[in-house]
XYZ file of C-alpha atoms in Angstrom:
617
model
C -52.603 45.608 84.609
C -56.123 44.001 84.586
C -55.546 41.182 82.416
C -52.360 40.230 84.134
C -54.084 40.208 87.594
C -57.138 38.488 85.896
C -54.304 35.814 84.816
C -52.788 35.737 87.861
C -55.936 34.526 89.711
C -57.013 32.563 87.321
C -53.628 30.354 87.313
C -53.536 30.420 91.193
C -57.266 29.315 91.976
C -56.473 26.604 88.988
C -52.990 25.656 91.403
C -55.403 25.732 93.987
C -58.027 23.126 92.492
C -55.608 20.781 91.707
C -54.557 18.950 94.645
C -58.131 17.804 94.699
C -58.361 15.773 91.846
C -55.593 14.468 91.873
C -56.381 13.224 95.171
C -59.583 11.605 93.397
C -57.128 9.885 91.396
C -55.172 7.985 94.012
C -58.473 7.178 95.934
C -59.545 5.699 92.642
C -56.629 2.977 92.452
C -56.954 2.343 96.343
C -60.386 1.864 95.859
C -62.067 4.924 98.071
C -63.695 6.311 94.942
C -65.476 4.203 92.194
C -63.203 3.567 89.147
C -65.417 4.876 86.706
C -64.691 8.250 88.142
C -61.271 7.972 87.426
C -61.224 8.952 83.632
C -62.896 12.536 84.957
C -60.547 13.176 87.342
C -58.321 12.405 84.894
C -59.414 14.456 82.146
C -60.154 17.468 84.789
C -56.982 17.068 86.047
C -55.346 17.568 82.752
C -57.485 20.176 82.057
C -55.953 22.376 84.823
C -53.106 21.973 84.005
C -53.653 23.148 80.907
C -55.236 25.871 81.680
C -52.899 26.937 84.195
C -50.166 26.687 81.556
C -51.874 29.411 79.507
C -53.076 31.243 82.323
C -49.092 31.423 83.380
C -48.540 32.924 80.065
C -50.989 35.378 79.809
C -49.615 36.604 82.997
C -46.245 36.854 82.667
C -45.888 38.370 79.810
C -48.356 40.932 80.741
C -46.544 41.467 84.198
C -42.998 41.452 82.430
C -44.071 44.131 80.087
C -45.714 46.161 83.101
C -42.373 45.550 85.156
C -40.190 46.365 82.207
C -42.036 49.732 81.871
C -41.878 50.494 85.970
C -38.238 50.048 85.646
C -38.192 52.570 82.785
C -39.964 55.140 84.096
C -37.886 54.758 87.305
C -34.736 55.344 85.190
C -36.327 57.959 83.578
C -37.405 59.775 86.884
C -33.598 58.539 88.161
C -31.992 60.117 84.954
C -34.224 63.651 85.481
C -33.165 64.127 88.825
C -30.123 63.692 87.762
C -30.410 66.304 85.004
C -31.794 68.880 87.254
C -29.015 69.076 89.969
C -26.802 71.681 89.980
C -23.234 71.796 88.321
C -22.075 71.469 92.329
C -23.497 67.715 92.398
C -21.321 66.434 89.462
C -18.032 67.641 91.329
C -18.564 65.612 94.268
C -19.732 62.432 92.517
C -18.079 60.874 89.645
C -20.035 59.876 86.055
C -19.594 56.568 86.225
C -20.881 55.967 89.532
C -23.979 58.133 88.283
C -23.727 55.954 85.337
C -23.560 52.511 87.225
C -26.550 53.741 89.388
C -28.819 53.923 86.628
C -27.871 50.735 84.831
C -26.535 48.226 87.377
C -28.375 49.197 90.721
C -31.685 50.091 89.208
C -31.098 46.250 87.831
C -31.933 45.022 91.179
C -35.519 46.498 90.801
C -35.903 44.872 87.553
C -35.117 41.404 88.871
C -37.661 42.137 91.575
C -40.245 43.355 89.179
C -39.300 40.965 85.902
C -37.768 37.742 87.481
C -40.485 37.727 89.968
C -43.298 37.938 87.746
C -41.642 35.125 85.537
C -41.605 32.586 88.794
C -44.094 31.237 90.757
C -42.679 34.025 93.157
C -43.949 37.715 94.255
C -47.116 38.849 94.263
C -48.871 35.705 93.134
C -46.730 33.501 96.014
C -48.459 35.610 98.205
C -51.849 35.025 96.574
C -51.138 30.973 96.829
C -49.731 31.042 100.456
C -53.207 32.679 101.266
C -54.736 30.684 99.422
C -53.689 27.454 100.525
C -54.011 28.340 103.783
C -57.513 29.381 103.508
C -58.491 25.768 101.572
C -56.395 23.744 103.651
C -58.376 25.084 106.816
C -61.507 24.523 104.937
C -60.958 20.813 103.600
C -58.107 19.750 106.570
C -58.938 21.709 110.042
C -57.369 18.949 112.013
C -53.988 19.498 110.516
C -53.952 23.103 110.994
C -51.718 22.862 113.900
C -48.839 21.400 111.267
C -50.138 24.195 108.932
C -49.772 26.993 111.373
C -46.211 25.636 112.438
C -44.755 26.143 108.993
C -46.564 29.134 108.489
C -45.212 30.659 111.548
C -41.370 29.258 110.792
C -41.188 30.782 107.483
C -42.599 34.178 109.277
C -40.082 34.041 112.266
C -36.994 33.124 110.095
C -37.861 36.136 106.717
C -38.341 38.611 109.800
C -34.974 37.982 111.569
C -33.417 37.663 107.994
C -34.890 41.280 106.934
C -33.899 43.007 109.873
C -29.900 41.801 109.946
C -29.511 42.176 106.425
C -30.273 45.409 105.424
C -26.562 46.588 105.849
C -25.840 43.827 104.061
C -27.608 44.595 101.301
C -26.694 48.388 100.968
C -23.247 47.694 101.310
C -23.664 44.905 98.383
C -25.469 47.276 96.183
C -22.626 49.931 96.939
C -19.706 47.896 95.747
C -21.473 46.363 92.807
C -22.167 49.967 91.426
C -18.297 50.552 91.881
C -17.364 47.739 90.066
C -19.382 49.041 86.913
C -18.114 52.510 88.126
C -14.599 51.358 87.941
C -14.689 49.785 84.897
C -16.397 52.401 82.806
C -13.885 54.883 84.428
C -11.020 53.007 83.019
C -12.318 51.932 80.088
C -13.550 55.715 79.080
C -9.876 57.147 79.366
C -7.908 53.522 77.527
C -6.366 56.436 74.868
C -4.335 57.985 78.534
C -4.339 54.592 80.175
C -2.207 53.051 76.993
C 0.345 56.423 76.394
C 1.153 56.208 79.807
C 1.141 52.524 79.952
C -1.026 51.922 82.835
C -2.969 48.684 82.041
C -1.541 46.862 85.238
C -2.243 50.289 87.533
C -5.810 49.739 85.964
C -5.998 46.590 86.977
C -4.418 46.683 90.152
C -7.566 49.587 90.885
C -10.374 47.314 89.320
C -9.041 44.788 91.553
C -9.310 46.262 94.716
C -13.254 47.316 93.678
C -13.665 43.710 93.004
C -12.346 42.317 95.796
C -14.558 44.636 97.619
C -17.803 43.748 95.234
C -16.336 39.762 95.964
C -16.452 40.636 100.047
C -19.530 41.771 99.942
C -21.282 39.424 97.667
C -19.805 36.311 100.123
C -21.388 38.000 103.563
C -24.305 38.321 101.534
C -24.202 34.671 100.261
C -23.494 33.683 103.605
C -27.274 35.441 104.968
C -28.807 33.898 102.029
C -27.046 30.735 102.901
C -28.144 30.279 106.381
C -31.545 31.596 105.341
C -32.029 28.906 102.752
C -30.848 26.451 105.749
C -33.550 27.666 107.850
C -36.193 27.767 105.324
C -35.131 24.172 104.450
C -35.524 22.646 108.501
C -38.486 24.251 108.648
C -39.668 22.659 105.473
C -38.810 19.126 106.557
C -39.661 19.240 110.127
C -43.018 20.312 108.631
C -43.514 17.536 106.446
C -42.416 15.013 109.470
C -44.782 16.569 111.683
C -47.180 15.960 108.354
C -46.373 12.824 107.843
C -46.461 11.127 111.376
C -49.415 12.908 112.664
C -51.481 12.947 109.145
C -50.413 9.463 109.031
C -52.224 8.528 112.623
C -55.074 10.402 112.017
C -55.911 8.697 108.814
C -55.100 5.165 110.461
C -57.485 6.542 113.425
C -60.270 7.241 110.658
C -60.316 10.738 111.717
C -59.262 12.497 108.463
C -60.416 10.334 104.725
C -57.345 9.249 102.875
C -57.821 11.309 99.623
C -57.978 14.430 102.463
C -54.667 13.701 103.742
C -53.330 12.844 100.069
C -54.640 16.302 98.939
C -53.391 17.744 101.931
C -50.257 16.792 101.133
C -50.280 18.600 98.007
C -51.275 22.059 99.693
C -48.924 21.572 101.659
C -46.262 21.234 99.391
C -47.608 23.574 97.558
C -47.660 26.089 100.273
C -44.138 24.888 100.641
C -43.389 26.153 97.500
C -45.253 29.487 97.477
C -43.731 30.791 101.095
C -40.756 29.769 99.386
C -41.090 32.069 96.782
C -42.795 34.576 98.996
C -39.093 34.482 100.973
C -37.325 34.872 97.734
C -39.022 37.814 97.120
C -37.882 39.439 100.318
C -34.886 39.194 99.506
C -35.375 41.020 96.279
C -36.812 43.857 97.770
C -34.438 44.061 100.508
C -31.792 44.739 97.749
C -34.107 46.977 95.590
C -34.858 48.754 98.119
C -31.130 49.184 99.149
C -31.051 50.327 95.716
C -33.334 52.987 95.739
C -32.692 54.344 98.953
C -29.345 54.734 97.242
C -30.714 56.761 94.613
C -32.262 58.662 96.875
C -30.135 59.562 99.228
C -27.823 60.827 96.616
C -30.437 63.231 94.640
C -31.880 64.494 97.679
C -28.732 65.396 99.132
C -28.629 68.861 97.639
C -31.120 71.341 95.861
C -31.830 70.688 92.644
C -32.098 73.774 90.088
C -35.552 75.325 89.717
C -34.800 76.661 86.381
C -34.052 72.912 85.800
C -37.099 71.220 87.719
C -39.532 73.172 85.196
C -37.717 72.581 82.005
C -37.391 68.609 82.583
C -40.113 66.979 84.362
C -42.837 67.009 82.269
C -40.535 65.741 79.090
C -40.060 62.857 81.455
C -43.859 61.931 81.965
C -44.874 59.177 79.279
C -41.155 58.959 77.860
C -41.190 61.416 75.237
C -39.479 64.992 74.739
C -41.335 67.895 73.302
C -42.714 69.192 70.406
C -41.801 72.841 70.965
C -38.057 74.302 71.249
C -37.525 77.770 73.193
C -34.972 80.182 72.660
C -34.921 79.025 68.825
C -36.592 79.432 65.691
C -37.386 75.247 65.402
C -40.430 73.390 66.934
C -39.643 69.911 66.213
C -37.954 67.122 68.165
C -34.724 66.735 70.070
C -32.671 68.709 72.898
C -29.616 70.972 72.874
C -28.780 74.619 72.933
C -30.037 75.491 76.391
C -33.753 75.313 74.627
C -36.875 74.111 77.025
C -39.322 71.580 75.858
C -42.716 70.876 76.536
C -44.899 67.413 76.856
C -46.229 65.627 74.481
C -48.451 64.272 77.225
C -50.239 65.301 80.360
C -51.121 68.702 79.143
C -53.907 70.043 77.435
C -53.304 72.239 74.096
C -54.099 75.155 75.602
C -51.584 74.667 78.542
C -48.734 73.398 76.321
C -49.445 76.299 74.380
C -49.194 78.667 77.712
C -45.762 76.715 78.867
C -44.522 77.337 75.520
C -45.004 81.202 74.874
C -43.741 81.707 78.668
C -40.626 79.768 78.000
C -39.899 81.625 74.969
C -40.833 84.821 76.602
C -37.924 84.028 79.189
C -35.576 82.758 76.642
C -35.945 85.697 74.399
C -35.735 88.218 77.218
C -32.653 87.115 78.177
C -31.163 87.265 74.740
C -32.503 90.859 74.346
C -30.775 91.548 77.886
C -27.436 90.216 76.336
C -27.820 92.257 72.975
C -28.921 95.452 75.095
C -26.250 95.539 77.923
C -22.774 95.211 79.209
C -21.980 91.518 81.077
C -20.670 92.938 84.445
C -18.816 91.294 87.282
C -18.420 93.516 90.376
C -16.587 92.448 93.539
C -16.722 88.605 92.578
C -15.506 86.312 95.168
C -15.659 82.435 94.303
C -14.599 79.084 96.050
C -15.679 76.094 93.983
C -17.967 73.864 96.718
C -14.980 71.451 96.545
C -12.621 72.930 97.721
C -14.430 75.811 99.363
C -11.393 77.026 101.461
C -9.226 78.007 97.949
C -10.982 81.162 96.690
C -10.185 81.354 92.935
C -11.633 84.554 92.436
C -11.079 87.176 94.732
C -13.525 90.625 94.614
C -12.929 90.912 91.176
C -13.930 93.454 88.650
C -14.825 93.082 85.416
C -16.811 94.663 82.562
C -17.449 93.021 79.034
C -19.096 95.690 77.318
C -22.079 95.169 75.095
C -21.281 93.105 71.268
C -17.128 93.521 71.877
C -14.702 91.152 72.329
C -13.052 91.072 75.751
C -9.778 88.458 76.121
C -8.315 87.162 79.220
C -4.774 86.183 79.928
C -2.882 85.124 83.111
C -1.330 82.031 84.427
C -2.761 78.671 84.949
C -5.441 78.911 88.275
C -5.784 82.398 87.584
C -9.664 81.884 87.358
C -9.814 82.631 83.541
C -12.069 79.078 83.039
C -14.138 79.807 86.164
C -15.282 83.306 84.925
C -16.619 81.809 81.603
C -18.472 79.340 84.089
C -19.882 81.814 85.926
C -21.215 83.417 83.169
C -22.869 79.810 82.219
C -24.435 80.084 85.394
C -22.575 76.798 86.043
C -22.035 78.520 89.382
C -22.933 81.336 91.156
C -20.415 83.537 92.979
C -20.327 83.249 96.680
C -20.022 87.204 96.836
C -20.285 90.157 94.202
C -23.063 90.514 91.683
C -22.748 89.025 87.980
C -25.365 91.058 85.885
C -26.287 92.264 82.561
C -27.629 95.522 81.708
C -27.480 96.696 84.885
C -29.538 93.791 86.423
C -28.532 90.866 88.809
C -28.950 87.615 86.907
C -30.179 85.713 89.807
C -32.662 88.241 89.997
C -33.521 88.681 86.386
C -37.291 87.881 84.881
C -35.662 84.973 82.956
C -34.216 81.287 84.488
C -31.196 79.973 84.300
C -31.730 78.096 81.501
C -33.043 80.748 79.456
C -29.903 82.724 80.107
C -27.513 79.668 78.701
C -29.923 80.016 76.020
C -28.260 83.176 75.109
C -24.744 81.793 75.382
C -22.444 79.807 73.116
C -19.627 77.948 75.155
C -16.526 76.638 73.414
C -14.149 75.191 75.428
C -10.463 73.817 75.932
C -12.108 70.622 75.365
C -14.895 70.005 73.603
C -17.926 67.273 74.600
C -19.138 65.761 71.485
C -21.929 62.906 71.770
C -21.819 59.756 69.958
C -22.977 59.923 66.909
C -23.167 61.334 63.298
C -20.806 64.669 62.586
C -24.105 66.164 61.525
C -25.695 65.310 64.702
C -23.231 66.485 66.605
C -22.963 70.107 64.650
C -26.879 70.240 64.915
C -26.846 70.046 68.595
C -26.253 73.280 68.380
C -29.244 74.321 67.327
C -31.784 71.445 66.748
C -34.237 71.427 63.572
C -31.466 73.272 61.608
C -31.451 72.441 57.896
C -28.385 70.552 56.433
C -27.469 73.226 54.537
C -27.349 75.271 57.731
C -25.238 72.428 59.241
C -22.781 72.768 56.467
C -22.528 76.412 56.463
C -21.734 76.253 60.104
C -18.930 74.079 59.509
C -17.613 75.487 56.920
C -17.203 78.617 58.707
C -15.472 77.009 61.458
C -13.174 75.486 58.509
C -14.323 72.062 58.889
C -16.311 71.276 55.866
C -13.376 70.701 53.746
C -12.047 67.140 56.235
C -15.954 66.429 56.716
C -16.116 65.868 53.391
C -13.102 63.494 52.758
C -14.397 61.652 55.876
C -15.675 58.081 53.934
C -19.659 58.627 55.476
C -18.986 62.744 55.272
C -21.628 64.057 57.880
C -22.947 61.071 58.535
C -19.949 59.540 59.623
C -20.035 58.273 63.424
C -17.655 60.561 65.628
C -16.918 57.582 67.772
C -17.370 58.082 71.611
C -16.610 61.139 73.182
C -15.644 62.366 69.491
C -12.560 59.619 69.753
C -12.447 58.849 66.071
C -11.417 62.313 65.230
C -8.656 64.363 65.863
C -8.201 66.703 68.526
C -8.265 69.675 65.969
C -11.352 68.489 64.334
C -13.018 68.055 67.710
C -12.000 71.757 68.066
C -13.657 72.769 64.480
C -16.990 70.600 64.914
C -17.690 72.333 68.716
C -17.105 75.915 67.006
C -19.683 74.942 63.987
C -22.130 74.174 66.806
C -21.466 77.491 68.319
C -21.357 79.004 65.238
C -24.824 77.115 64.752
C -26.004 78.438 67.990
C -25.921 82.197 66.635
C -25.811 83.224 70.685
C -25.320 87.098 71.888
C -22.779 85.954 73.985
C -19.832 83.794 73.209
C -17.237 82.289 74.974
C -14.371 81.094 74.040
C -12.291 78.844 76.599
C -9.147 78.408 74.149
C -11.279 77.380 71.664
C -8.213 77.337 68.827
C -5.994 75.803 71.138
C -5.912 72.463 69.432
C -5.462 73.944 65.606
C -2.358 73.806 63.574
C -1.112 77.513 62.531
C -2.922 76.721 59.328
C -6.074 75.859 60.892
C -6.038 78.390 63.227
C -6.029 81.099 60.911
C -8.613 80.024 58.737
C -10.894 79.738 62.292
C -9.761 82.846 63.575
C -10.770 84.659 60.468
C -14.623 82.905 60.799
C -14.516 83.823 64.732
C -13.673 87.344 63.737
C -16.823 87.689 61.736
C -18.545 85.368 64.203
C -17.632 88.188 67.110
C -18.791 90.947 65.327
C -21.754 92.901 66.981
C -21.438 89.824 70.339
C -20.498 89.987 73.742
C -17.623 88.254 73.539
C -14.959 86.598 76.040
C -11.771 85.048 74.760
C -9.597 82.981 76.693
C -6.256 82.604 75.371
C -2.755 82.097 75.475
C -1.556 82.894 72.099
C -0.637 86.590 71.030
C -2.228 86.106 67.754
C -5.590 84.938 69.598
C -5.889 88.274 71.938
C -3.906 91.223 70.065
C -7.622 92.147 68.124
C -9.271 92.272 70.975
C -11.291 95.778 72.043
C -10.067 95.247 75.741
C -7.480 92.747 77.725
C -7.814 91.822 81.028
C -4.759 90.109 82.779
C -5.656 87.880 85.784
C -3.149 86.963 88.235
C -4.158 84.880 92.034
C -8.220 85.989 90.955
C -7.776 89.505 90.142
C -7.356 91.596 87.213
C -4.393 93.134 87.803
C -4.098 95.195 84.141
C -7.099 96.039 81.308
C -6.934 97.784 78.251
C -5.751 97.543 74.366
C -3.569 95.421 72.871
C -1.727 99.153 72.376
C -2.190 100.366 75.935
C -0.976 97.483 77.695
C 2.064 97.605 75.365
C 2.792 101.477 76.162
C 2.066 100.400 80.298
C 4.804 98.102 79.990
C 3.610 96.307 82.834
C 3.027 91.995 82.874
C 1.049 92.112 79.684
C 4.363 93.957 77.847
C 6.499 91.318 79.164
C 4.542 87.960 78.532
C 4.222 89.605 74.827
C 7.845 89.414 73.979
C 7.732 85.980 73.971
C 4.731 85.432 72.901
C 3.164 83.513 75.270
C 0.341 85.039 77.000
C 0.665 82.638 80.256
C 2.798 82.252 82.946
């Protein structure tokens, strides 16, 4: 930061110097300065230039590197906010609009920061216009009345332009974003675009975004436009005004010729500079559009304290911890519901202190799960959007302590939304959700060192891009590769990770697109399986396997189950018939529960979807 605002004076007071000798140079040839001062000048001349050449380096690269690194820590900061909302905030706003934030509207405050440094615009504009001004009254003080006319123009016409264009600008940034938004929407989901051929419905919806983006962009060109107009009368009235009156007083032998000539300069040269000074306006009129954006949309809701303690400080200085909770590594990466410390801003002794209370937290709510039954008692839940449509309603539920409870019932029963409320994705709008007889919003560990104590595999599985390894190891990060491989081969996916031509290093393709549905399946049970939770949920987590497949999982699952709290949602007799208890759901109740045996002898709804084996309705 010093060096680049050392450079940055230094090449200004050098812009600075040089009007005056080249003025020297002119008077030489017009004979108001001896000749033999002419190869000085000269040589002085070129010297500044020179030197404001490197100068110009020095501090742009310095002042790139500096913005480069504001804009990443702003991302950063942008991207943990993010992180720490609730489950809530990424219903009402969609990925890629989160996504197009961070990338395309944060872009606007690198072009402030970055392009600005890398013109004679921003910060050092400013310096010059000062500058020049201050110089210009010093050597010219009878043609600061021309001075103080552009001075004031430029002022007048940036104000007016500011204050109508804000709208302008938001509404700009806005449909820019959903352009990006748009596209990445589309462009994440070609696989269901192409089967159900809708390339021209795509394009039709991109379309209307851009048109919007194109609307926007023109009544902002249009502002720019007429402020560029502006700019430009004021500049040439100014340098009539200079011109005529400069002109007389020089005839009148009031103001020296090589004054006026290196009046001239400044003046162009102030030109120039309030030039860039207006440029720059602009730029932070849309920057700031930008990050008022970002604002507005994190501060909208609450984030998650559990959340706010676990992230920020692996934001500060870029890096992630050293230390993972809630498992037995203590090296590098994320995943698993584990908490990480700083490698920065902390002392030893208070990493240390973070650490042991995290783990504290994360291994008292595993020895809650291992110690008690999971119990839901007179649940009531509306997801916030659509908070008018309860999907649970005052139910009842017990899953008692290391046995396997399964869930059946039709579509919108609520069978998902219980395994997310036992995430702590949510949290129910009435009834208590607690384990061993105590509340979990009242319990002496977080939220995230409950999910910590939870393996979730559901209907369909996230994997990251990357390596089949990496993606296994998420599970649990700092695992060994032989771990790795014994997780997937208990979740019967060793054998086609093998024959894949890279074998666990093999790149899964985004969103796990260049495997198959089933082997998605297998790969987010080995990181489960990894995981070695208390708790385990399964969210038709075989639903994608062949009968061959299937039974090969099942089998690991089974051992997998034994001695965990365990829920199993399911459709498929096979799937439920070993559970220890069944609940069946119907409209957000649980209308029948008992053994595969009892529920037969009831002969109630669980009897009848059995004879056809199908367990939904």
């Amino acid at each position: 930061v010093a060096l680049a605002f050392a450079a940055m004076l230094a090449a200004s007071a050098v812009v600075l110097a040089a009007p005056m000798f080249s003025s020297r140079i002119i008077e030489c040839f017009i004979g108001a300065r001896p000749e033999a001062h002419f190869a000085r000048a000269l040589a002085t001349l070129c010297s500044l230039y020179l030197g404001e050449a490197a100068f110009t380096f020095v501090y742009v690269r310095c002042a790139c590197a500096l913005g480069e690194e504001v804009v990443a820590s702003l991302r950063r900061d942008l991207f943990r906010a993010l992180l720490t909302q609730r489950v809530r905030f990424f219903d009402e706003h969609k990925s890629a609009e989160l996504a197009a934030l961070l990338s395309v509207e944060l872009g606007t405050v690198r072009t402030l920061v970055v392009a600005n440094a890398s013109r004679d615009r921003g910060f050092r504009a400013a310096c010059e216009c000062v500058g020049t001004v201050v110089v210009l009254f010093a050597v010219a003080p009878k043609l600061a009345p021309v001075l103080a006319f552009a001075v004031m123009s430029f002022a007048i016409v940036t104000a007016k332009f500011n204050r109508k264009t804000g709208a302008l600008f938001a509404m700009d940034a806005k449909a820019q974003g959903a352009v990006s938004a748009s596209a990445a929407a589309t462009l994440g989901s070609v696989r269901t675009v192409r089967s159900f051929g809708g390339e021209a419905k795509a394009f039709r919806a991109f379309g209307v975004d851009a048109e919007r983006a194109r609307t926007s962009g023109v009544a902002l060109s249009k502002a720019r436009a007429a402020l560029e107009c502006a700019n430009r009368g004021c500049i040439y009235l100014s340098l009539v005004v200079l011109y005529t009156f400069g002109g007389y007083l020089v005839k009148s032998g009031q103001v020296p010729v090589g004054v006026y000539l290196a009046a001239v300069g400044y003046t162009f040269g102030l030109i120039f500079a309030t030039q860039g000074v207006v440029n720059t306006a602009a730029d932070v009129k849309a920057a700031s559009a930008a990050l008022g954006r970002a604002r507005d949309l994190v501060t909208a809701r609450a984030p998650d304290p559990s959340l706010c303690e676990l992230i920020p400080t692996q934001a500060q200085a870029g890096e992630v911890g050293e230390k993972r909770v809630g498992g037995e590594s203590k090296g590098g990466g994320g995943g698993g519901g584990g908490e990480w410390t700083a490698n920065a801003s902390f002392s030893e002794e208070e990493k240390e202190a973070r650490w042991e209370t995290s783990r504290a937290g994360a291994a008292a709510a595993r020895a809650a799960a291992r110690g008690g039954d999971i119990v839901l008692r007179g649940v009531t839940f509306a997801y916030p959007s659509r908070p008018d449509q309860d999907v649970l309603r005052g139910l009842d539920l017990v899953l008692p302590r290391g046995k396997v409870t399964a869930i059946v019932g039709a579509s919108g029963a609520g069978k998902s939304t219980i395994a997310q409320l036992l995430c702590r994705f949510y949290d129910p709008d009435v009834g208590i959700l607690s384990v061993g007889g105590e509340p979990l919003d009242r319990a002496a560990f977080n939220r995230a060192h409950w999910l910590d104590a939870v393996a979730l595999v559901s209907q369909q599985p996230t994997l990251f891009a990357g390596t089949v390894r990496e993606n296994i190891r998420y599970g649990r990060d700092g695992a060994s590769d032989a771990d790795v491989a014994a997780a997937a081969a208990a979740a019967n996916a060793h054998d086609f990770i093998s024959e894949l031509p890279e074998g666990y290093d093999a790149d899964v393709g985004e969103g796990g697109g260049a495997l198959s549905g089933g082997q998605r399946q297998r790969i987010a049970i080995a990181r489960a399986i990894l995981k070695d939770a208390p708790v385990l949920l399964l969210d038709e987590a075989t639903s994608a396997l062949d009968a061959a497949s299937e039974a090969a999982v099942q089998s690991a699952l089974t051992r997998l189950m034994q001695g965990r709290t365990t829920l199993v949602i399911a459709h498929r007799l096979s799937t439920v018939q070993n559970a220890d208890q069944i609940a069946v759901m119907d409209r957000g109740e649980v209308v029948e529960c008992g053994s595969h045996e009892e529920l037969l002898r009831r002969g109630g709804v669980y009897a009848g979807l059995t004879n056809s084996q199908r367990l939904s309705f």
